[in-house]
Amino acid sequence: MALKLDGDLILAGAGNMGGAMLTGWIERGLSPAQILVQDPSPPPRIAELLAKNGIPSHATVPARPKPPAVLLMAVKPQIMEQVFPPLAKLAGPDTVVLSIAAGKTIASFEK
């Protein structure tokens, strides 16, 4: 069964965890056209996966015509406060925001 989303998926951080999730989504049929990656220098194997699937990697995700369906934070907790605020501005009322950053509370996202 192919993965389907009603909008884009923004992945912030394409390191070990984010890259593994990205690989799984593509293998399960999520359209690469729906995926945006924010990572200024993804690891070589992920950079290759992105290039193969035509997925650009941005230092900062550009404004979108509509809010993403999913915003997934896969960055190290110590840089979350730097990375999250610009991405939060892209989210809409129906955007699902997920984080795999250990030690970050809901309050830290609300701030």
mmCIF file of C-alpha atoms in Angstrom:
data_model
loop_
_atom_site.group_PDB
_atom_site.id
_atom_site.type_symbol
_atom_site.label_atom_id
_atom_site.label_comp_id
_atom_site.label_asym_id
_atom_site.label_seq_id
_atom_site.Cartn_x
_atom_site.Cartn_y
_atom_site.Cartn_z
ATOM 1 C CA MET A 1 0.000 0.000 0.000
ATOM 2 C CA ALA A 2 1.463 3.356 -1.056
ATOM 3 C CA LEU A 3 1.698 6.178 1.460
ATOM 4 C CA LYS A 4 -0.587 9.094 0.651
ATOM 5 C CA LEU A 5 -0.635 12.569 2.170
ATOM 6 C CA ASP A 6 -2.893 15.517 1.520
ATOM 7 C CA GLY A 7 -0.010 17.936 1.114
ATOM 8 C CA ASP A 8 3.720 18.120 1.577
ATOM 9 C CA LEU A 9 5.905 16.473 4.180
ATOM 10 C CA ILE A 10 8.740 18.631 5.486
ATOM 11 C CA LEU A 11 11.599 16.704 7.056
ATOM 12 C CA ALA A 12 13.948 18.827 9.157
ATOM 13 C CA GLY A 13 17.138 16.838 9.573
ATOM 14 C CA ALA A 14 18.198 14.017 7.253
ATOM 15 C CA GLY A 15 20.843 12.420 9.471
ATOM 16 C CA ASN A 16 20.661 8.858 10.777
ATOM 17 C CA MET A 17 17.069 8.885 12.061
ATOM 18 C CA GLY A 18 15.602 11.352 9.578
ATOM 19 C CA GLY A 19 17.384 9.644 6.692
ATOM 20 C CA ALA A 20 16.078 6.230 7.747
ATOM 21 C CA MET A 21 12.537 7.564 7.880
ATOM 22 C CA LEU A 22 12.950 9.248 4.501
ATOM 23 C CA THR A 23 14.212 6.004 2.979
ATOM 24 C CA GLY A 24 11.206 4.120 4.345
ATOM 25 C CA TRP A 25 8.694 6.669 3.054
ATOM 26 C CA ILE A 26 10.142 6.513 -0.444
ATOM 27 C CA GLU A 27 10.267 2.708 -0.385
ATOM 28 C CA ARG A 28 6.609 2.655 0.643
ATOM 29 C CA GLY A 29 5.561 4.873 -2.242
ATOM 30 C CA LEU A 30 5.318 8.395 -0.869
ATOM 31 C CA SER A 31 5.696 10.680 -3.851
ATOM 32 C CA PRO A 32 9.101 12.402 -3.806
ATOM 33 C CA ALA A 33 7.308 15.483 -5.176
ATOM 34 C CA GLN A 34 5.613 15.831 -1.771
ATOM 35 C CA ILE A 35 8.837 15.703 0.247
ATOM 36 C CA LEU A 36 10.913 18.723 1.212
ATOM 37 C CA VAL A 37 14.086 18.299 3.228
ATOM 38 C CA GLN A 38 15.716 20.929 5.370
ATOM 39 C CA ASP A 39 19.293 19.879 5.957
ATOM 40 C CA PRO A 40 22.193 22.017 4.763
ATOM 41 C CA SER A 41 24.520 19.020 4.375
ATOM 42 C CA PRO A 42 22.880 15.599 4.448
ATOM 43 C CA PRO A 43 25.149 12.550 4.732
ATOM 44 C CA PRO A 44 26.444 11.242 1.369
ATOM 45 C CA ARG A 45 24.081 8.249 1.143
ATOM 46 C CA ILE A 46 21.068 10.480 1.877
ATOM 47 C CA ALA A 47 22.314 13.141 -0.560
ATOM 48 C CA GLU A 48 22.445 10.382 -3.178
ATOM 49 C CA LEU A 49 18.891 9.266 -2.315
ATOM 50 C CA LEU A 50 17.662 12.856 -2.569
ATOM 51 C CA ALA A 51 19.372 13.379 -5.935
ATOM 52 C CA LYS A 52 18.065 10.063 -7.293
ATOM 53 C CA ASN A 53 14.497 11.051 -6.380
ATOM 54 C CA GLY A 54 14.727 14.725 -7.343
ATOM 55 C CA ILE A 55 14.235 15.926 -3.781
ATOM 56 C CA PRO A 56 16.100 19.156 -3.054
ATOM 57 C CA SER A 57 17.796 19.730 0.278
ATOM 58 C CA HIS A 58 17.386 23.249 1.588
ATOM 59 C CA ALA A 59 19.263 25.164 4.252
ATOM 60 C CA THR A 60 15.880 26.827 4.862
ATOM 61 C CA VAL A 61 12.632 25.524 3.367
ATOM 62 C CA PRO A 62 11.117 28.224 1.153
ATOM 63 C CA ALA A 63 7.567 29.480 1.673
ATOM 64 C CA ARG A 64 4.960 27.059 0.355
ATOM 65 C CA PRO A 65 1.667 27.825 -1.407
ATOM 66 C CA LYS A 66 -0.173 25.927 1.338
ATOM 67 C CA PRO A 67 0.780 24.546 4.755
ATOM 68 C CA PRO A 68 2.424 21.112 4.830
ATOM 69 C CA ALA A 69 0.455 18.041 5.860
ATOM 70 C CA VAL A 70 3.332 16.918 8.092
ATOM 71 C CA LEU A 71 6.293 18.669 9.685
ATOM 72 C CA LEU A 72 8.759 16.188 11.139
ATOM 73 C CA MET A 73 11.587 17.412 13.342
ATOM 74 C CA ALA A 74 14.543 15.026 13.242
ATOM 75 C CA VAL A 75 17.275 17.388 14.378
ATOM 76 C CA LYS A 76 19.431 17.172 17.472
ATOM 77 C CA PRO A 77 17.703 18.651 20.528
ATOM 78 C CA GLN A 78 20.430 21.264 21.036
ATOM 79 C CA ILE A 79 19.671 22.938 17.681
ATOM 80 C CA MET A 80 15.872 22.614 17.847
ATOM 81 C CA GLU A 81 15.382 26.199 19.072
ATOM 82 C CA GLN A 82 17.345 27.452 16.068
ATOM 83 C CA VAL A 83 15.672 25.252 13.442
ATOM 84 C CA PHE A 84 12.041 25.084 14.575
ATOM 85 C CA PRO A 85 10.789 28.735 14.592
ATOM 86 C CA PRO A 86 11.106 29.360 10.813
ATOM 87 C CA LEU A 87 9.471 25.995 10.083
ATOM 88 C CA ALA A 88 6.668 26.604 12.580
ATOM 89 C CA LYS A 89 5.641 29.631 10.505
ATOM 90 C CA LEU A 90 4.928 27.283 7.572
ATOM 91 C CA ALA A 91 2.526 25.095 9.584
ATOM 92 C CA GLY A 92 -1.214 25.485 9.371
ATOM 93 C CA PRO A 93 -4.047 24.432 11.668
ATOM 94 C CA ASP A 94 -4.176 20.929 10.150
ATOM 95 C CA THR A 95 -0.413 20.333 9.973
ATOM 96 C CA VAL A 96 0.712 17.321 11.999
ATOM 97 C CA VAL A 97 3.916 18.243 13.840
ATOM 98 C CA LEU A 98 6.084 15.348 14.982
ATOM 99 C CA SER A 99 9.398 15.364 16.764
ATOM 100 C CA ILE A 100 11.847 12.589 17.428
ATOM 101 C CA ALA A 101 14.105 14.912 19.429
ATOM 102 C CA ALA A 102 14.665 13.445 22.867
ATOM 103 C CA GLY A 103 14.112 15.656 25.879
ATOM 104 C CA LYS A 104 12.004 18.315 24.190
ATOM 105 C CA THR A 105 8.663 19.068 25.802
ATOM 106 C CA ILE A 106 5.416 20.247 24.235
ATOM 107 C CA ALA A 107 6.001 23.527 26.073
ATOM 108 C CA SER A 108 9.264 24.025 24.182
ATOM 109 C CA PHE A 109 7.366 23.701 20.887
ATOM 110 C CA GLU A 110 4.624 26.055 22.015
ATOM 111 C CA LYS A 111 7.239 28.675 22.886
#
